[in-house]
């Protein structure tokens, strides 16, 4: 957290801009003209306004961070419809089928409304989970699993109300993948940042869990 | 509008950094060393550069706001193809059908090119409307209507030329829903903000109208 | 590049805030009270912090720019599956078919994993191209070609590692179209900007090449 630390330093140069009132009004010979004073200012980044919101930009330390687990339970025509939280919305593409019947799902698009939790355990009541990931992902590689996400995290709890909006590439072959937090609303008004994804578990085609480490570097704080 | 008001205040501390020229060059005993002057600066946020663009960040008052109505006329196989401005692009998902035949369209994806207007009335010529919403929405809840949007607002009038790009969750059960303005081009170069959606009317499955209150809090102004 | 130039100028007004130490402690009559000194500050925008990242906002000159060519090779059921880099994932919509059999593909959604190159030539090995565009585009006009993009540019070379995330409208009838760079990761950590698209070539339905001029106006620089 960078709230109590300076988040910006600036060097300001002033050139002969202080008018010398004393020369003509006194016998003092002191020259007040500052030829080239160098001001090293440490901005505390507290920018208060009438209604109280302030902007925090941090460079290396996030102004807000959290870890959430993303549970995707894909309906496969046989598992529980009550538990399923996502569904493929497209048929296998001709290209995907031509390349390989089992395939890596090139072109498959999945719509999800997935529970997100602070711990790894699946919540007892999926429908009432207070944090949800809502949006779509798609697969876009012929010879491997490679995904792309665009979705919102919707918070609806006493701790947080609001949304974060994210998008980015998810190349599953990499151990960690970074996507962008491109905006936010409510408690996350106008936020931006980066979310790091890790595959925490992958159980066949009907369940995977991602660890999402969300770090915001631009915050508008009330 | 925050153009004429201060949009940031800062308190800067200066510590003994003014060199005292007078001590050694005159008989004045005046000490110019400012021990700990506290500067309360009111930044006017006017940041002019050679070519003329300036950046405005506002905290509580948007630097730009507008209200637009979004008209979605979904083709349902029987209504006018000339008037229709959107179409479902996916078949009902297996999950959606398994849960309920009439359903809440879990997984349905709709592509739209919808007229957007300042008043509530549908424009006489849908095709020539100067402001359009272009992109997609999808439904992502099994037991209720819950949508997610990603789209551009394309302005092509004498008043505005350019685009705003938006994404976010649209839980229809809430009276108002906030989505993010994540970027802009042309007159809205690099803008960011929040758009608040209200369902203004909902007529069966072939027409709904959303009121969108768009507030930009980051503007690059020419 | 604006790194060496001032990227922000501010005029600060100070009102009677310098305490005059000399009045009571010396016989000098010089008044140090600055009645209304006007400080014209030129901020150099170098904001260094412990770990070394700094933020650069530029108004008219991008802090980073590059030109890339985007090659889309659509599988049409007959061309090479090895070379194809994109696939339609939806069937023709009822609206699209009703309007015109050949049509402008209203509602067609295409998933792509397209090579992006610095030169115009298609790379010899499509799969190993170090810069790729991954995501989706869709067509959204009944009586013309009009597209909408949401995708990531994934850099995986010695020159750059990281991603840029983009979205925006692509009305093909316009000579140039601007879309938003809404975020970035890795070397492009937290970047924002604008990408200008030009259709460089269009060969039937199976190949088109876009010229993308990417200009970032917000950079976090290490």
XYZ file of C-alpha atoms in Angstrom:
666
model
C 0.000 0.000 0.000
C 1.385 3.348 -0.971
C -1.084 5.618 0.808
C 1.359 6.830 3.417
C 4.396 6.982 1.240
C 5.248 9.557 -1.363
C 4.136 8.209 -4.696
C 5.755 10.877 -6.847
C 8.831 13.047 -6.626
C 9.466 15.982 -8.882
C 12.331 18.350 -9.442
C 11.125 21.829 -10.282
C 13.371 24.557 -11.667
C 12.591 28.198 -10.946
C 14.334 30.846 -12.998
C 14.482 34.480 -11.835
C 10.857 34.727 -11.165
C 10.764 36.184 -7.669
C 10.426 39.920 -7.964
C 12.721 41.791 -5.593
C 10.560 44.227 -3.682
C 13.352 45.261 -1.346
C 15.669 46.956 -3.806
C 13.687 50.096 -4.207
C 12.058 50.307 -0.830
C 14.935 49.814 1.566
C 18.641 50.289 1.973
C 19.164 46.572 2.061
C 21.468 45.281 -0.608
C 20.269 41.783 -0.285
C 19.135 40.440 -3.574
C 16.159 38.252 -3.262
C 16.269 37.165 -6.833
C 16.704 33.460 -6.833
C 18.779 32.743 -9.869
C 18.099 29.105 -10.267
C 16.765 27.537 -7.147
C 16.132 23.862 -7.457
C 13.119 22.634 -5.599
C 13.014 18.976 -4.800
C 9.408 18.426 -3.994
C 8.018 15.300 -2.508
C 4.393 15.125 -3.398
C 2.367 13.238 -0.894
C -0.294 12.450 -3.453
C -3.086 13.491 -1.177
C -5.401 15.366 -3.421
C -8.541 16.202 -1.533
C -11.554 17.771 -3.114
C -14.893 18.911 -1.769
C -16.661 15.589 -2.056
C -13.717 13.613 -0.919
C -12.413 11.291 -3.624
C -8.682 11.273 -4.223
C -6.541 9.672 -6.876
C -3.684 7.344 -6.054
C -1.222 6.209 -8.667
C 1.441 3.853 -7.498
C 4.331 2.614 -9.536
C 5.646 -0.498 -7.913
C 3.375 -1.131 -4.991
C -0.275 -1.686 -5.814
C -2.759 0.675 -4.164
C -5.026 -2.347 -3.713
C -4.468 -6.067 -4.031
C -6.423 -9.246 -3.512
C -6.283 -12.951 -4.330
C -9.373 -14.693 -5.607
C -10.027 -18.196 -6.914
C -12.118 -18.557 -10.033
C -14.143 -21.787 -10.298
C -15.357 -22.834 -13.737
C -17.809 -25.748 -13.867
C -18.556 -26.422 -17.516
C -21.791 -28.165 -18.451
C -20.910 -31.242 -20.501
C -24.468 -32.532 -21.159
C -24.268 -35.047 -18.320
C -23.143 -33.311 -15.126
C -25.379 -31.392 -12.746
C -27.200 -28.489 -14.343
C -27.633 -26.991 -10.872
C -23.888 -26.888 -10.298
C -22.799 -25.918 -13.792
C -21.692 -22.318 -14.069
C -20.551 -22.115 -17.691
C -21.562 -23.368 -21.111
C -20.000 -23.608 -24.543
C -22.069 -21.373 -26.810
C -20.584 -22.324 -30.171
C -20.362 -25.618 -32.043
C -16.905 -26.997 -32.871
C -15.517 -24.977 -35.775
C -14.757 -26.571 -39.119
C -11.102 -25.651 -38.649
C -10.963 -27.241 -35.218
C -12.568 -30.441 -36.496
C -10.337 -30.549 -39.571
C -7.199 -30.254 -37.472
C -8.109 -32.844 -34.874
C -11.342 -34.431 -33.707
C -10.590 -34.252 -29.991
C -8.786 -31.020 -30.544
C -7.887 -27.966 -28.577
C -11.231 -26.342 -29.280
C -9.987 -23.629 -31.653
C -12.817 -21.125 -31.784
C -14.857 -22.512 -28.892
C -16.508 -19.722 -26.970
C -17.706 -20.240 -23.408
C -20.058 -17.976 -21.445
C -19.646 -18.141 -17.690
C -21.063 -16.862 -14.425
C -18.499 -18.375 -12.109
C -18.190 -18.170 -8.330
C -15.012 -16.513 -7.097
C -13.783 -17.142 -3.573
C -11.018 -16.135 -1.192
C -10.246 -19.751 -0.322
C -9.765 -22.655 -2.700
C -12.842 -24.609 -1.633
C -15.921 -24.524 -3.805
C -18.603 -22.590 -1.937
C -21.505 -24.617 -0.532
C -24.059 -22.539 -2.388
C -22.761 -21.673 -5.827
C -25.597 -19.336 -6.705
C -25.212 -17.076 -3.711
C -21.490 -16.516 -3.850
C -20.932 -12.807 -3.288
C -18.134 -12.466 -5.850
C -18.678 -13.675 -9.393
C -16.818 -13.681 -12.663
C -19.206 -12.975 -15.555
C -18.320 -12.893 -19.222
C -16.696 -15.057 -21.835
C -13.552 -16.940 -22.700
C -12.548 -18.554 -25.941
C -9.904 -20.984 -27.177
C -7.705 -19.788 -30.016
C -4.922 -22.257 -30.756
C -4.906 -25.256 -33.066
C -2.161 -27.314 -31.450
C -2.453 -26.435 -27.768
C -4.757 -24.881 -25.171
C -4.658 -21.130 -25.440
C -7.450 -18.954 -24.117
C -8.588 -15.336 -24.143
C -10.798 -13.712 -21.495
C -13.110 -10.713 -21.305
C -15.222 -10.492 -18.162
C -16.326 -8.584 -15.096
C -15.772 -9.445 -11.464
C -18.990 -8.489 -9.691
C -18.699 -7.874 -5.930
C -21.885 -7.912 -3.917
C -20.907 -8.354 -0.289
C -20.525 -6.260 2.826
C -16.793 -6.059 2.124
C -17.068 -4.765 -1.436
C -19.734 -3.554 -3.815
C -18.824 -2.792 -7.386
C -17.147 -4.332 -10.385
C -13.768 -4.765 -12.001
C -13.542 -5.236 -15.766
C -10.772 -7.356 -17.234
C -9.514 -8.616 -20.551
C -6.448 -10.378 -21.864
C -4.720 -13.408 -23.282
C -4.398 -16.594 -21.238
C -1.768 -18.862 -22.813
C -2.188 -21.938 -20.628
C 1.293 -23.262 -21.405
C 2.785 -20.416 -19.365
C 2.911 -20.885 -15.609
C 1.562 -17.379 -14.985
C -0.329 -15.122 -17.350
C -1.061 -11.415 -16.924
C -4.280 -9.804 -18.068
C -5.403 -6.177 -17.739
C -7.848 -4.656 -15.303
C -9.178 -1.974 -17.634
C -11.753 -0.295 -15.426
C -13.962 -0.505 -12.389
C -17.124 0.806 -10.785
C -18.521 1.269 -7.270
C -15.814 0.576 -4.680
C -13.435 0.114 -7.595
C -14.423 3.343 -9.353
C -12.094 3.979 -12.319
C -9.486 1.471 -11.131
C -6.824 -0.016 -13.366
C -4.278 -2.747 -12.809
C -3.044 -6.194 -13.687
C -4.311 -9.648 -12.730
C -1.954 -12.616 -12.719
C -3.578 -15.970 -13.510
C -2.293 -19.375 -12.407
C -4.001 -22.681 -13.135
C -4.593 -24.007 -9.651
C -6.288 -27.209 -10.733
C -7.641 -28.697 -13.928
C -9.991 -31.685 -13.679
C -10.892 -32.975 -17.106
C -13.194 -30.772 -19.131
C -15.748 -29.956 -16.478
C -13.818 -28.147 -13.751
C -10.848 -25.862 -13.498
C -9.803 -23.383 -10.866
C -7.682 -20.323 -11.544
C -5.828 -18.356 -8.921
C -6.173 -14.658 -9.748
C -3.830 -12.208 -8.062
C -5.333 -8.820 -8.727
C -3.179 -5.735 -8.259
C -4.537 -2.261 -8.836
C -2.048 0.526 -9.557
C -4.525 3.315 -10.180
C -7.199 3.872 -7.550
C -9.691 6.629 -6.883
C -10.089 6.455 -3.131
C -12.959 7.885 -1.116
C -17.676 20.338 -15.546
C -14.454 20.907 -13.705
C -12.602 22.981 -16.286
C -12.797 26.218 -14.367
C -12.464 24.785 -10.930
C -9.370 23.446 -9.271
C -9.329 19.717 -9.751
C -6.411 19.023 -7.441
C -4.995 20.585 -4.314
C -1.647 19.699 -2.879
C 0.256 20.613 0.228
C 3.978 20.819 -0.421
C 6.609 21.066 2.295
C 9.858 22.899 1.605
C 12.728 22.478 4.021
C 15.654 24.919 4.118
C 16.281 24.832 0.452
C 16.470 28.522 -0.424
C 20.092 29.564 -0.388
C 20.587 32.872 1.379
C 22.568 35.076 -0.967
C 22.366 38.081 1.327
C 24.343 36.762 4.256
C 27.719 37.044 2.692
C 27.167 39.873 0.283
C 25.463 42.529 2.350
C 25.147 43.905 5.826
C 21.550 42.859 5.968
C 20.751 40.510 8.760
C 17.573 39.373 7.168
C 17.534 35.660 6.884
C 15.887 34.447 3.769
C 16.085 30.862 4.759
C 12.602 29.569 4.936
C 12.680 27.042 7.698
C 9.581 25.121 6.893
C 7.287 27.074 4.698
C 4.107 25.272 3.882
C 2.861 25.885 0.398
C -0.782 25.254 -0.184
C -0.950 25.064 -3.924
C -4.113 25.051 -5.877
C -3.374 23.478 -9.185
C -5.628 24.727 -11.887
C -5.021 21.632 -13.955
C -4.357 23.609 -17.069
C -1.520 21.795 -18.691
C -0.843 23.310 -22.058
C 1.633 21.894 -24.505
C 2.846 22.999 -27.906
C 0.194 21.230 -29.944
C -2.535 22.060 -27.556
C -3.987 18.975 -25.900
C -4.339 19.040 -22.140
C -5.274 16.396 -19.626
C -8.118 16.823 -17.182
C -8.682 14.433 -14.336
C -11.639 15.121 -12.155
C -12.548 13.287 -9.015
C -16.153 13.934 -8.288
C -17.375 16.044 -11.148
C -17.116 14.477 -14.583
C -15.091 16.410 -17.167
C -17.735 15.407 -19.713
C -21.193 13.923 -19.389
C -24.060 12.981 -21.652
C -27.266 10.987 -21.633
C -28.044 8.685 -24.525
C -30.802 6.166 -25.169
C -29.830 2.811 -26.596
C -32.487 1.114 -28.777
C -32.165 -2.623 -29.339
C -34.508 -4.152 -31.926
C -33.856 -7.876 -31.964
C -34.726 -9.882 -35.069
C -37.058 -12.703 -34.016
C -37.553 -14.319 -37.467
C -40.852 -12.539 -38.035
C -40.431 -8.809 -37.450
C -39.080 -6.310 -39.966
C -35.590 -7.089 -41.201
C -35.256 -3.436 -42.219
C -35.863 -2.253 -38.667
C -33.989 -4.977 -36.821
C -30.686 -3.800 -35.408
C -29.491 -6.893 -33.546
C -29.415 -10.650 -33.927
C -28.753 -13.647 -31.726
C -25.638 -15.314 -33.109
C -25.653 -18.501 -31.042
C -28.161 -21.324 -30.702
C -29.678 -22.001 -27.263
C -27.044 -23.750 -25.162
C -27.563 -27.277 -23.861
C -27.365 -25.921 -20.323
C -29.975 -23.274 -21.009
C -32.334 -25.822 -22.559
C -31.751 -28.337 -19.773
C -32.596 -25.776 -17.113
C -35.732 -24.419 -18.730
C -37.144 -24.420 -22.236
C -38.292 -20.810 -22.232
C -35.325 -19.910 -20.127
C -33.247 -16.885 -19.415
C -31.027 -17.528 -22.405
C -27.891 -18.581 -20.498
C -25.100 -18.296 -23.048
C -27.052 -16.441 -25.731
C -24.815 -13.979 -27.520
C -26.288 -11.060 -29.460
C -24.475 -8.854 -31.979
C -25.905 -5.370 -32.356
C -25.560 -2.146 -34.299
C -28.083 -0.104 -32.388
C -29.160 3.504 -32.843
C -28.462 5.742 -29.863
C -30.362 8.986 -29.436
C -30.580 11.986 -27.146
C -34.353 11.676 -26.855
C -36.374 8.567 -26.116
C -38.102 8.362 -29.487
C -36.886 5.873 -32.042
C -35.286 7.824 -34.880
C -37.226 7.946 -38.158
C -34.315 6.523 -40.113
C -32.591 3.858 -38.080
C -29.717 3.386 -40.489
C -28.629 6.999 -40.551
C -28.596 7.681 -36.854
C -25.389 9.566 -36.127
C -24.635 7.776 -32.857
C -24.545 3.996 -32.752
C -23.754 1.275 -30.272
C -21.819 -1.540 -31.968
C -20.685 -4.762 -30.345
C -22.103 -7.649 -28.387
C -24.022 -8.582 -25.298
C -24.626 -11.966 -23.776
C -26.876 -13.510 -21.129
C -25.149 -15.365 -18.314
C -27.610 -16.440 -15.635
C -29.672 -19.599 -15.376
C -32.515 -18.362 -13.190
C -32.832 -14.710 -14.155
C -31.902 -12.144 -16.809
C -28.315 -11.088 -16.374
C -26.309 -9.577 -19.200
C -22.763 -8.543 -20.033
C -21.790 -5.898 -22.599
C -18.719 -5.069 -24.662
C -19.216 -2.440 -27.351
C -18.274 0.871 -28.904
C -20.331 4.023 -29.172
C -19.563 5.452 -32.603
C -20.242 9.192 -33.034
C -20.474 10.510 -36.557
C -22.204 13.871 -36.376
C -21.309 17.532 -36.486
C -21.422 17.570 -32.684
C -19.018 14.681 -32.124
C -16.732 12.463 -34.147
C -14.998 9.580 -32.474
C -15.706 6.552 -30.345
C -16.066 5.467 -26.747
C -15.323 1.863 -25.793
C -17.224 0.237 -22.961
C -17.513 -3.055 -21.147
C -19.157 -4.370 -18.027
C -21.777 -6.438 -16.282
C -25.469 -5.597 -16.624
C -27.450 -7.396 -13.908
C -30.976 -6.510 -14.999
C -32.455 -7.107 -11.550
C -30.662 -3.990 -10.284
C -32.339 -0.653 -10.967
C -29.072 0.900 -12.149
C -25.926 -0.823 -13.344
C -22.497 0.738 -13.856
C -20.161 -0.305 -16.639
C -16.716 1.067 -17.521
C -15.742 3.440 -20.289
C -12.289 1.991 -20.902
C -11.064 4.182 -23.739
C -11.926 6.549 -26.526
C -10.778 7.957 -29.840
C -11.290 11.145 -31.879
C -13.150 13.742 -29.828
C -12.985 11.284 -26.949
C -9.256 10.604 -27.297
C -8.029 8.481 -24.367
C -11.128 9.136 -22.268
C -12.177 7.000 -19.326
C -15.263 6.993 -17.164
C -18.375 5.197 -16.042
C -21.741 4.678 -17.743
C -24.852 4.055 -15.670
C -27.500 1.899 -17.352
C -31.225 1.960 -16.595
C -33.839 -0.138 -18.363
C -36.120 2.525 -19.760
C -38.530 0.141 -21.435
C -38.698 -3.548 -22.221
C -41.242 -4.722 -24.800
C -41.207 -8.483 -25.067
C -38.167 -9.973 -26.724
C -37.891 -7.680 -29.701
C -37.346 -4.214 -28.241
C -35.728 -2.705 -25.225
C -34.402 0.756 -24.543
C -31.627 1.537 -22.101
C -30.899 4.947 -20.677
C -27.125 5.395 -20.555
C -25.718 8.192 -18.425
C -22.114 8.502 -19.492
C -19.696 10.355 -17.245
C -16.068 10.790 -18.186
C -13.586 11.492 -15.382
C -10.426 11.475 -17.469
C -10.374 13.659 -20.578
C -7.666 14.802 -22.936
C -8.989 18.132 -24.115
C -7.898 19.997 -27.227
C 9.093 10.327 -27.818
C 8.507 12.769 -25.020
C 10.987 11.434 -22.479
C 13.360 14.355 -22.741
C 10.817 17.049 -23.201
C 8.562 18.580 -20.605
C 5.224 16.850 -20.814
C 3.331 19.195 -18.525
C 3.474 22.866 -17.660
C 1.613 24.410 -14.791
C 1.069 27.913 -13.558
C 0.909 28.077 -9.785
C -0.259 31.104 -7.847
C 1.158 31.799 -4.390
C -0.573 34.333 -2.200
C 1.163 35.903 0.804
C 2.380 32.675 2.167
C 6.059 33.348 2.786
C 6.454 34.392 6.374
C 8.784 37.374 6.761
C 11.350 36.427 9.366
C 13.383 39.577 8.863
C 10.914 42.162 10.078
C 11.246 41.451 13.732
C 14.794 40.231 13.870
C 16.713 42.836 11.925
C 16.737 46.450 10.940
C 16.147 45.580 7.339
C 13.049 47.070 5.885
C 12.975 44.662 3.057
C 9.664 42.969 2.834
C 9.965 39.398 1.825
C 6.276 38.896 1.552
C 5.564 37.909 -1.970
C 2.215 39.398 -2.727
C 1.278 37.364 -5.706
C 4.236 35.676 -7.231
C 3.414 33.666 -10.280
C 5.404 30.491 -10.633
C 5.639 29.071 -14.087
C 6.763 25.555 -13.436
C 7.952 23.200 -16.068
C 7.496 19.704 -14.814
C 9.921 17.309 -16.324
C 7.669 14.365 -15.616
C 10.455 12.287 -14.213
C 8.949 10.604 -11.241
C 11.364 8.107 -9.820
C 10.539 5.750 -7.017
C 12.526 3.181 -5.085
C 12.060 0.273 -7.448
C 12.439 2.349 -10.512
C 9.233 2.499 -12.524
C 8.112 5.931 -13.638
C 4.951 7.163 -15.262
C 4.965 9.082 -18.510
C 1.888 10.791 -19.836
C 2.247 12.562 -23.111
C -0.349 14.673 -24.792
C 0.536 14.944 -28.413
C 3.618 12.830 -28.845
C 3.229 9.158 -28.002
C 5.581 7.780 -25.350
C 5.846 4.653 -27.493
C 4.846 3.860 -31.051
C 5.110 0.979 -33.461
C 3.683 -0.228 -36.753
C 2.586 -3.826 -37.096
C 0.823 -5.748 -39.852
C -1.988 -8.063 -38.875
C -2.495 -11.088 -41.154
C -5.852 -12.843 -41.019
C -6.117 -16.154 -42.892
C -9.685 -17.367 -42.540
C -10.433 -21.069 -42.915
C -13.079 -21.464 -45.625
C -13.416 -25.284 -45.527
C -11.091 -25.733 -48.493
C -7.846 -23.846 -47.910
C -4.887 -25.083 -45.891
C -5.716 -25.919 -42.293
C -2.016 -25.543 -41.468
C -1.969 -21.963 -42.701
C -5.375 -20.874 -41.453
C -5.205 -18.618 -38.423
C -8.864 -17.767 -37.879
C -12.269 -19.407 -38.019
C -15.879 -18.293 -38.041
C -17.428 -19.636 -34.851
C -21.071 -18.829 -35.522
C -23.468 -19.894 -38.266
C -24.991 -17.204 -40.489
C -27.685 -15.432 -38.479
C -31.322 -15.524 -39.525
C -31.227 -11.754 -39.957
C -28.161 -11.913 -42.163
C -29.713 -14.612 -44.341
C -33.046 -12.803 -44.529
C -31.395 -9.597 -45.691
C -29.168 -11.134 -48.330
C -27.850 -14.610 -49.002
C -24.294 -13.572 -49.825
C -24.557 -10.795 -47.303
C -22.251 -8.770 -45.179
C -22.187 -11.397 -42.454
C -24.234 -9.480 -39.862
C -23.537 -11.270 -36.602
C -20.661 -13.435 -37.817
C -18.098 -13.870 -35.085
C -14.532 -14.899 -35.906
C -11.912 -16.166 -33.449
C -8.328 -15.548 -34.505
C -4.738 -16.176 -33.518
C -3.089 -14.125 -36.214
C 0.587 -13.481 -36.896
C 1.622 -9.836 -36.645
C 4.786 -8.633 -38.341
C 6.883 -5.521 -38.788
C 7.026 -5.983 -42.555
C 4.165 -6.708 -44.911
C 5.312 -10.184 -45.931
C 3.644 -13.199 -44.414
C 6.159 -14.887 -42.132
C 7.616 -18.196 -43.355
C 6.497 -20.014 -40.226
C 3.105 -18.768 -39.155
C 3.026 -20.681 -35.896
C 6.272 -19.308 -34.536
C 5.704 -15.658 -35.205
C 6.789 -13.802 -32.080
C 3.955 -11.269 -32.148
C 0.375 -12.463 -32.368
C -3.087 -10.975 -32.317
C -5.449 -13.193 -30.301
C -9.143 -12.616 -29.768
C -12.281 -12.045 -31.771
C -13.880 -9.824 -34.346
C -17.457 -9.688 -35.506
C -19.438 -8.143 -38.356
C -22.321 -5.900 -37.380
C -23.844 -4.205 -40.410
C -26.597 -5.396 -42.720
C -25.749 -3.431 -45.842
C -21.967 -3.109 -45.685
C -18.843 -4.516 -44.034
C -18.503 -3.158 -40.547
C -16.461 -4.917 -37.893
C -15.725 -4.735 -34.180
C -12.555 -6.037 -32.499
C -11.554 -7.152 -29.015
C -8.151 -8.805 -28.764
C -4.688 -8.947 -27.269
C -1.365 -8.444 -28.988
C 0.978 -10.992 -27.425
C 4.714 -10.214 -27.713
C 7.117 -13.058 -27.116
C 10.447 -12.006 -28.587
C 13.785 -10.688 -27.420
C 12.597 -7.180 -28.292
C 9.376 -7.271 -26.285
C 7.631 -9.534 -23.818
C 4.148 -8.699 -22.677
C 0.731 -7.896 -24.030
C -1.397 -5.006 -25.201
C -5.180 -5.242 -24.946
C -7.353 -3.496 -27.504
C -10.975 -2.999 -28.405
C -12.981 -0.847 -30.750
C -15.113 -0.390 -33.824
C -13.687 -1.024 -37.290
C -15.972 0.531 -39.919
C -14.291 -0.758 -43.062
C -15.755 1.983 -45.262
C -13.502 4.519 -43.532
C -9.930 4.766 -44.776
C -8.550 4.748 -41.223
C -10.222 3.578 -38.041
C -9.086 4.210 -34.467
C -9.496 1.671 -31.699
C -8.408 1.900 -28.052
C -5.435 0.320 -26.352
C -7.083 -0.174 -22.967
C -4.284 -1.840 -21.032
C -1.048 -3.747 -21.123
C 1.183 -6.127 -19.220
C 4.897 -6.999 -19.050
C 6.919 -4.504 -21.088
C 3.657 -2.666 -21.699
C 2.615 -2.607 -18.035
C -0.502 -0.435 -17.602
C -0.126 1.223 -21.005
C -2.918 3.034 -22.790
C -3.195 4.515 -26.246
C -4.792 4.414 -29.656
C -4.252 2.103 -32.634
C -5.063 3.285 -36.138
C -6.157 0.552 -38.552
C -5.823 0.657 -42.329
C -6.843 -2.135 -44.689
C -3.577 -2.879 -46.423
C -4.916 -5.651 -48.623
C -8.101 -7.667 -48.917
C -8.013 -10.876 -50.959
C -11.444 -12.421 -51.163
C -12.735 -13.974 -47.969
C -9.657 -15.879 -46.919
C -6.960 -13.235 -46.424
C -6.758 -9.663 -45.331
C -3.915 -7.626 -43.921
C -4.378 -4.639 -41.644
C -1.750 -2.023 -40.953
C -1.906 -1.140 -37.262
C -0.176 2.029 -36.098
C -0.061 1.742 -32.348
C 0.601 4.859 -30.297
C 0.796 4.742 -26.530
C 0.194 7.986 -24.626
C 0.406 6.583 -21.117
C 3.447 4.472 -20.267
C 4.896 3.141 -17.049
C 8.580 3.001 -17.843
C 11.209 0.977 -15.996
